Short mmCIF file of C-alpha atoms in Angstrom, two decimals:
data_model
loop_
_atom_site.label_atom_id
_atom_site.label_comp_id
_atom_site.label_asym_id
_atom_site.label_seq_id
_atom_site.Cartn_x
_atom_site.Cartn_y
_atom_site.Cartn_z
CA UNK F 1 145.87 84.57 228.94
CA UNK F 2 144.04 87.76 229.84
CA UNK F 3 145.89 90.66 231.45
CA UNK F 4 144.75 92.53 234.56
CA UNK F 5 146.29 95.88 235.42
CA UNK F 6 146.10 96.44 239.19
CA UNK F 7 146.88 99.93 240.40
CA UNK F 8 148.25 100.37 243.89
CA UNK F 9 149.74 96.88 243.87
CA UNK F 10 152.42 97.93 246.33
CA UNK F 11 149.83 98.64 249.02
CA UNK F 12 147.98 96.38 251.41
CA UNK F 13 144.83 95.58 249.41
CA UNK F 14 146.62 95.93 246.07
CA UNK F 15 149.36 93.44 246.90
CA UNK F 16 146.80 90.89 248.03
CA UNK F 17 144.81 91.48 244.82
CA UNK F 18 147.92 91.07 242.65
CA UNK F 19 148.66 87.73 244.28
CA UNK F 20 145.02 86.65 244.04
CA UNK F 21 144.67 87.37 240.31
CA UNK F 22 148.04 85.81 239.51
CA UNK F 23 146.99 82.62 241.27
CA UNK F 24 143.65 82.76 239.43
CA UNK F 25 145.51 82.43 236.13
CA UNK F 26 145.70 86.01 234.88
CA UNK F 27 148.75 87.86 233.65
CA UNK F 28 149.09 90.63 236.23
CA UNK F 29 150.65 94.05 235.80
CA UNK F 30 150.85 96.01 239.04
CA UNK F 31 151.63 99.68 239.54
CA UNK F 32 153.73 100.55 242.58
CA UNK F 33 155.01 103.80 244.03
CA UNK F 34 158.09 102.64 245.90
CA UNK F 35 158.71 99.07 246.94
CA UNK F 36 157.76 95.76 245.36
CA UNK F 37 156.65 92.81 247.47
CA UNK F 38 159.04 89.88 247.06
CA UNK F 39 156.17 87.53 246.27
CA UNK F 40 155.41 89.53 243.10
CA UNK F 41 158.55 88.21 241.45
CA UNK F 42 157.82 84.66 242.54
CA UNK F 43 154.32 84.84 241.05
CA UNK F 44 155.41 86.43 237.80
CA UNK F 45 153.67 89.74 238.48
CA UNK F 46 155.16 92.59 236.45
CA UNK F 47 155.63 95.67 238.62
CA UNK F 48 155.65 99.13 237.04
CA UNK F 49 156.68 102.20 238.99
CA UNK F 50 153.99 104.79 238.34
CA UNK F 51 152.46 107.86 239.96
CA UNK F 52 148.86 107.87 238.76
CA UNK F 53 148.42 111.53 239.65
CA UNK F 54 150.86 112.20 236.78
CA UNK F 55 149.03 111.96 233.44
CA UNK F 56 152.35 111.32 231.69
CA UNK F 57 152.54 107.90 233.40
CA UNK F 58 149.46 106.51 231.62
CA UNK F 59 150.79 105.66 228.12
CA UNK F 60 153.31 103.20 229.57
CA UNK F 61 150.54 101.36 231.40
CA UNK F 62 148.47 100.85 228.27
CA UNK F 63 151.50 99.65 226.34
CA UNK F 64 150.93 96.44 228.35
CA UNK F 65 147.51 96.08 226.61
CA UNK F 66 145.42 95.24 229.72
CA UNK F 67 142.09 93.49 229.25
CA UNK F 68 140.86 94.71 232.62
CA UNK F 69 141.82 97.39 235.13
CA UNK F 70 141.29 96.98 238.87
CA UNK F 71 141.87 100.45 240.26
CA UNK F 72 142.87 100.24 243.92
CA UNK F 73 145.41 103.05 244.19
CA UNK F 74 144.26 106.10 246.12
CA UNK F 75 144.50 107.97 249.38
CA UNK F 76 142.85 106.20 252.33
CA UNK F 77 142.86 108.17 255.56
CA UNK F 78 140.48 110.00 257.87
CA UNK F 79 142.63 113.14 257.85
CA UNK F 80 144.48 115.21 255.28
CA UNK F 81 143.98 118.12 252.93
CA UNK F 82 141.01 118.17 250.61
CA UNK F 83 143.22 118.70 247.55
CA UNK F 84 145.25 115.57 248.30
CA UNK F 85 142.10 113.45 248.12
CA UNK F 86 140.68 115.26 245.10
CA UNK F 87 143.77 114.55 243.02
CA UNK F 88 144.32 110.94 244.11
CA UNK F 89 140.72 109.74 244.49
CA UNK F 90 138.92 111.72 241.81
CA UNK F 91 141.08 113.37 239.13
CA UNK F 92 143.33 110.31 238.80
CA UNK F 93 140.26 108.05 238.51
CA UNK F 94 138.84 110.18 235.70
CA UNK F 95 142.09 110.18 233.72
CA UNK F 96 142.62 106.45 234.07
CA UNK F 97 138.99 105.56 233.28
CA UNK F 98 138.97 107.78 230.18
CA UNK F 99 142.16 106.12 228.97
CA UNK F 100 140.72 102.67 229.71
CA UNK F 101 137.66 103.45 227.60
CA UNK F 102 139.80 104.77 224.75
CA UNK F 103 142.03 101.66 224.80
CA UNK F 104 139.16 99.17 224.77
CA UNK F 105 139.59 97.83 228.30
CA UNK F 106 136.73 95.41 228.93
CA UNK F 107 135.94 96.64 232.41
CA UNK F 108 137.24 99.25 234.84
CA UNK F 109 136.71 98.05 238.42
CA UNK F 110 136.92 100.85 240.97
CA UNK F 111 137.69 100.15 244.62
CA UNK F 112 135.42 102.53 246.50
CA UNK F 113 134.25 102.28 250.12
CA UNK F 114 131.10 101.49 252.08
CA UNK F 115 131.55 104.94 253.60
CA UNK F 116 129.83 106.39 250.53
CA UNK F 117 126.58 105.53 252.37
CA UNK F 118 127.52 107.77 255.28
CA UNK F 119 128.32 107.13 258.92
CA UNK F 120 125.10 106.55 260.83
CA UNK F 121 123.12 103.57 262.08
CA UNK F 122 122.14 100.92 259.53
CA UNK F 123 119.99 97.82 259.88
CA UNK F 124 120.70 95.43 257.04
CA UNK F 125 119.97 97.69 254.06
CA UNK F 126 121.30 96.69 250.66
CA UNK F 127 122.81 98.70 247.83
CA UNK F 128 119.44 99.49 246.25
CA UNK F 129 118.15 100.93 249.54
CA UNK F 130 121.13 103.17 250.23
CA UNK F 131 121.73 106.53 248.54
CA UNK F 132 125.11 108.21 248.59
CA UNK F 133 125.75 110.52 251.51
CA UNK F 134 125.57 113.77 249.57
CA UNK F 135 126.33 115.73 252.76
CA UNK F 136 129.72 114.08 253.28
CA UNK F 137 132.37 116.66 254.15
CA UNK F 138 135.30 114.39 254.91
CA UNK F 139 137.36 114.27 251.71
CA UNK F 140 137.77 110.48 251.73
CA UNK F 141 134.11 109.51 251.11
CA UNK F 142 133.39 112.81 249.33
CA UNK F 143 135.74 112.07 246.44
CA UNK F 144 134.89 108.37 246.34
CA UNK F 145 131.27 109.44 245.80
CA UNK F 146 132.25 111.94 243.10
CA UNK F 147 134.39 109.33 241.34
CA UNK F 148 131.55 106.78 241.33
CA UNK F 149 129.11 109.37 239.99
CA UNK F 150 131.57 110.41 237.29
CA UNK F 151 132.01 106.79 236.17
CA UNK F 152 128.24 106.33 235.98
CA UNK F 153 127.86 109.51 233.92
CA UNK F 154 130.76 108.95 231.52
CA UNK F 155 131.28 105.21 230.98
CA UNK F 156 128.86 102.70 229.45
CA UNK F 157 127.46 100.51 232.26
CA UNK F 158 129.09 97.38 230.88
CA UNK F 159 132.51 98.99 231.14
CA UNK F 160 132.75 99.67 234.88
CA UNK F 161 131.85 98.35 238.31
CA UNK F 162 132.39 99.65 241.86
CA UNK F 163 133.38 97.58 244.89
CA UNK F 164 132.68 99.08 248.33
CA UNK F 165 134.39 97.27 251.21
CA UNK F 166 133.81 97.89 254.88
CA UNK F 167 136.76 97.77 257.28
CA UNK F 168 139.36 95.65 255.51
CA UNK F 169 141.54 93.31 257.57
CA UNK F 170 143.47 90.07 257.09
CA UNK F 171 146.93 89.00 255.97
CA UNK F 172 149.43 91.83 255.87
CA UNK F 173 147.05 94.46 257.27
CA UNK F 174 149.01 97.70 257.63
CA UNK F 175 146.07 99.93 258.47
CA UNK F 176 143.26 99.24 260.91
CA UNK F 177 144.79 96.36 262.91
CA UNK F 178 148.08 98.13 263.78
CA UNK F 179 146.18 101.29 264.65
CA UNK F 180 143.86 99.38 266.99
CA UNK F 181 146.74 97.48 268.59
CA UNK F 182 148.52 100.76 269.33
CA UNK F 183 145.34 102.21 270.83
CA UNK F 184 144.61 99.22 273.08
CA UNK F 185 148.24 98.87 274.09
CA UNK F 186 148.56 102.40 275.44
CA UNK F 187 145.11 103.35 276.68
CA UNK F 188 144.26 102.73 280.36
CA UNK F 189 140.56 102.60 279.41
CA UNK F 190 138.79 101.45 276.26
CA UNK F 191 136.19 104.06 275.40
CA UNK F 192 132.89 103.40 273.66
CA UNK F 193 131.10 106.46 272.38
CA UNK F 194 127.39 107.07 272.11
CA UNK F 195 124.41 104.85 272.76
CA UNK F 196 125.71 101.51 271.49
CA UNK F 197 128.36 100.98 274.21
CA UNK F 198 130.41 98.74 271.93
CA UNK F 199 127.49 96.57 270.78
CA UNK F 200 127.35 98.19 267.33
CA UNK F 201 128.46 96.16 264.33
CA UNK F 202 132.05 96.69 263.22
CA UNK F 203 131.84 96.11 259.44
CA UNK F 204 134.77 93.76 258.85
CA UNK F 205 135.61 92.73 255.29
CA UNK F 206 138.37 90.17 254.98
CA UNK F 207 140.88 91.12 252.31
CA UNK F 208 140.32 87.75 250.62
CA UNK F 209 136.63 88.58 250.25
CA UNK F 210 137.57 91.96 248.80
CA UNK F 211 139.76 90.21 246.21
CA UNK F 212 137.09 87.65 245.33
CA UNK F 213 134.49 90.38 244.96
CA UNK F 214 136.82 92.41 242.73
CA UNK F 215 137.10 89.29 240.57
CA UNK F 216 133.34 88.84 240.37
CA UNK F 217 132.85 92.53 239.61
CA UNK F 218 135.36 92.20 236.79
CA UNK F 219 133.87 89.22 234.96
CA UNK F 220 130.11 89.11 235.62
CA UNK F 221 127.91 90.73 232.96
CA UNK F 222 125.35 91.70 235.62
CA UNK F 223 128.03 93.55 237.59
CA UNK F 224 128.38 96.15 234.85
CA UNK F 225 127.38 99.62 236.02
CA UNK F 226 126.69 98.40 239.57
CA UNK F 227 128.19 98.79 243.02
CA UNK F 228 128.58 96.05 245.60
CA UNK F 229 129.21 96.19 249.34
CA UNK F 230 131.85 93.83 250.75
CA UNK F 231 131.11 92.67 254.28
CA UNK F 232 131.81 89.40 256.06
CA UNK F 233 128.71 87.41 256.98
CA UNK F 234 130.10 86.83 260.47
CA UNK F 235 128.72 89.62 262.66
CA UNK F 236 131.37 91.24 264.85
CA UNK F 237 130.61 94.02 267.31
CA UNK F 238 133.13 96.72 268.11
CA UNK F 239 133.54 95.23 271.58
CA UNK F 240 134.11 91.76 270.08
CA UNK F 241 136.76 93.25 267.83
CA UNK F 242 138.67 94.98 270.62
CA UNK F 243 138.67 91.87 272.77
CA UNK F 244 139.83 89.68 269.90
CA UNK F 245 142.67 92.12 269.19
CA UNK F 246 143.70 91.96 272.86
CA UNK F 247 143.61 88.14 272.88
CA UNK F 248 145.50 87.79 269.62
CA UNK F 249 148.13 90.51 269.79
CA UNK F 250 148.40 91.71 273.39
CA UNK F 251 148.74 88.42 275.31
CA UNK F 252 145.15 88.48 276.45
CA UNK F 253 145.36 91.92 278.01
CA UNK F 254 142.37 92.60 280.26
CA UNK F 255 140.44 95.56 278.93
CA UNK F 256 138.87 98.13 281.23
CA UNK F 257 135.93 99.72 279.46
CA UNK F 258 134.01 102.95 279.73
CA UNK F 259 131.07 104.47 277.81
CA UNK F 260 131.28 108.18 276.97
CA UNK F 261 128.54 110.46 275.57
CA UNK F 262 129.23 111.75 272.07
CA UNK F 263 128.92 115.34 273.30
CA UNK F 264 131.97 114.87 275.52
CA UNK F 265 134.02 113.14 272.83
CA UNK F 266 133.43 115.56 269.96
CA UNK F 267 135.62 118.42 271.23
CA UNK F 268 138.60 116.04 271.59
CA UNK F 269 137.92 114.56 268.15
CA UNK F 270 137.64 118.03 266.61
CA UNK F 271 141.02 118.96 268.09
CA UNK F 272 142.58 115.75 266.72
CA UNK F 273 141.18 116.47 263.26
CA UNK F 274 142.35 120.10 263.27
CA UNK F 275 145.88 119.22 264.37
CA UNK F 276 146.10 116.40 261.79
CA UNK F 277 145.00 118.39 258.73
CA UNK F 278 148.49 118.44 257.19
CA UNK F 279 149.41 114.92 258.23
CA UNK F 280 148.93 111.62 256.38
CA UNK F 281 147.78 109.98 259.64
CA UNK F 282 146.02 111.27 262.75
CA UNK F 283 148.12 112.82 265.49
CA UNK F 284 145.96 111.00 268.03
CA UNK F 285 142.61 109.17 268.15
CA UNK F 286 139.76 109.65 267.73
CA UNK F 287 139.34 112.05 264.84
CA UNK F 288 135.84 113.27 264.05
CA UNK F 289 135.62 110.75 261.23
CA UNK F 290 136.88 107.86 263.37
CA UNK F 291 134.49 108.87 266.15
CA UNK F 292 131.46 108.60 263.86
CA UNK F 293 132.76 105.29 262.51
CA UNK F 294 133.15 103.56 265.88
CA UNK F 295 129.97 105.07 267.35
CA UNK F 296 127.48 103.75 264.78
CA UNK F 297 125.97 100.42 263.81
CA UNK F 298 127.41 99.83 260.32
CA UNK F 299 125.26 96.80 259.62
CA UNK F 300 124.94 96.61 255.84
CA UNK F 301 123.58 93.72 253.81
CA UNK F 302 126.07 91.55 251.91
CA UNK F 303 123.44 89.74 249.84
CA UNK F 304 124.68 91.16 246.56
CA UNK F 305 128.27 90.20 247.37
CA UNK F 306 127.23 86.61 248.14
CA UNK F 307 125.12 86.46 244.99
CA UNK F 308 127.93 87.75 242.77
CA UNK F 309 130.42 85.34 244.30
CA UNK F 310 128.08 82.41 243.68
CA UNK F 311 127.44 83.48 240.08
CA UNK F 312 131.18 83.73 239.49
CA UNK F 313 131.78 80.23 240.88
CA UNK F 314 133.40 81.61 244.02
CA UNK F 315 132.48 81.45 247.69
CA UNK F 316 132.77 83.76 250.65
CA UNK F 317 136.01 83.28 252.55
CA UNK F 318 135.38 82.54 256.23
CA UNK F 319 138.40 83.16 258.43
CA UNK F 320 139.04 80.44 261.04
CA UNK F 321 139.10 83.15 263.72
CA UNK F 322 137.74 86.70 263.51
CA UNK F 323 141.15 88.23 262.85
CA UNK F 324 142.86 85.51 260.81
#
């Protein structure tokens, strides 16, 4: 039985990945920071308490002799200090990947983000058409980009792969869905910013599709040295998403909607970002980063994802409803 080391297994995506790989027949070792999901014990997942920003934690991980590493741990937020992101999303990646290479790990799979392409309007471009956004100033995509470039420069192509999900949702979501529920619950008006007026694509990636793509990226020879975007084939606009949230979680609350020019929204977003610099989460929405996210048509191609899934004997997961 092959062993998969999953970092960040105590988090939302990581806990789903730990369960997925255990059910797929792998021996799973998961790093956690604080708590351990009860289902880990039931599935036979071994949980190790580890802070990956501490280099001294690494030898204990490799004592488990992992065949593969799926590196999910990191800082995911649209606010926070640059140094927090540099250490968690870049320096820790370098240390772990170097150790993986030295210990003969077959493949290091890095969970990146589709935000490496930037936040502007897209129209179905694929990975080969999209360069990194070298002008990114927000520390979240900035250090994801640097980590991907470091892997490409320092690891043999066969030894790594990068998985770039859009907006991840699904079972146990502790991030985007609760944040949207809170926004819709308390706002008297739903605001759409810029020219799209809510008709722009909201790039949903079901957590099950993220897990399946991580699996394909781990085992396929052709995935070596490559990145793949994870995006559901079902097209959901931002307006669709808000209305589905209201139907599902807010007893069908009727939404009153308003379109606002970007020029009017940016000062408020800049204030939110400035006041949230030392916080793990925004003080209020939208931040500058969130504003650019919701105001653009993030319509990437998922052809490579579908191809990799098919080659790995998997299939895209299609949720019975948009938010299931």
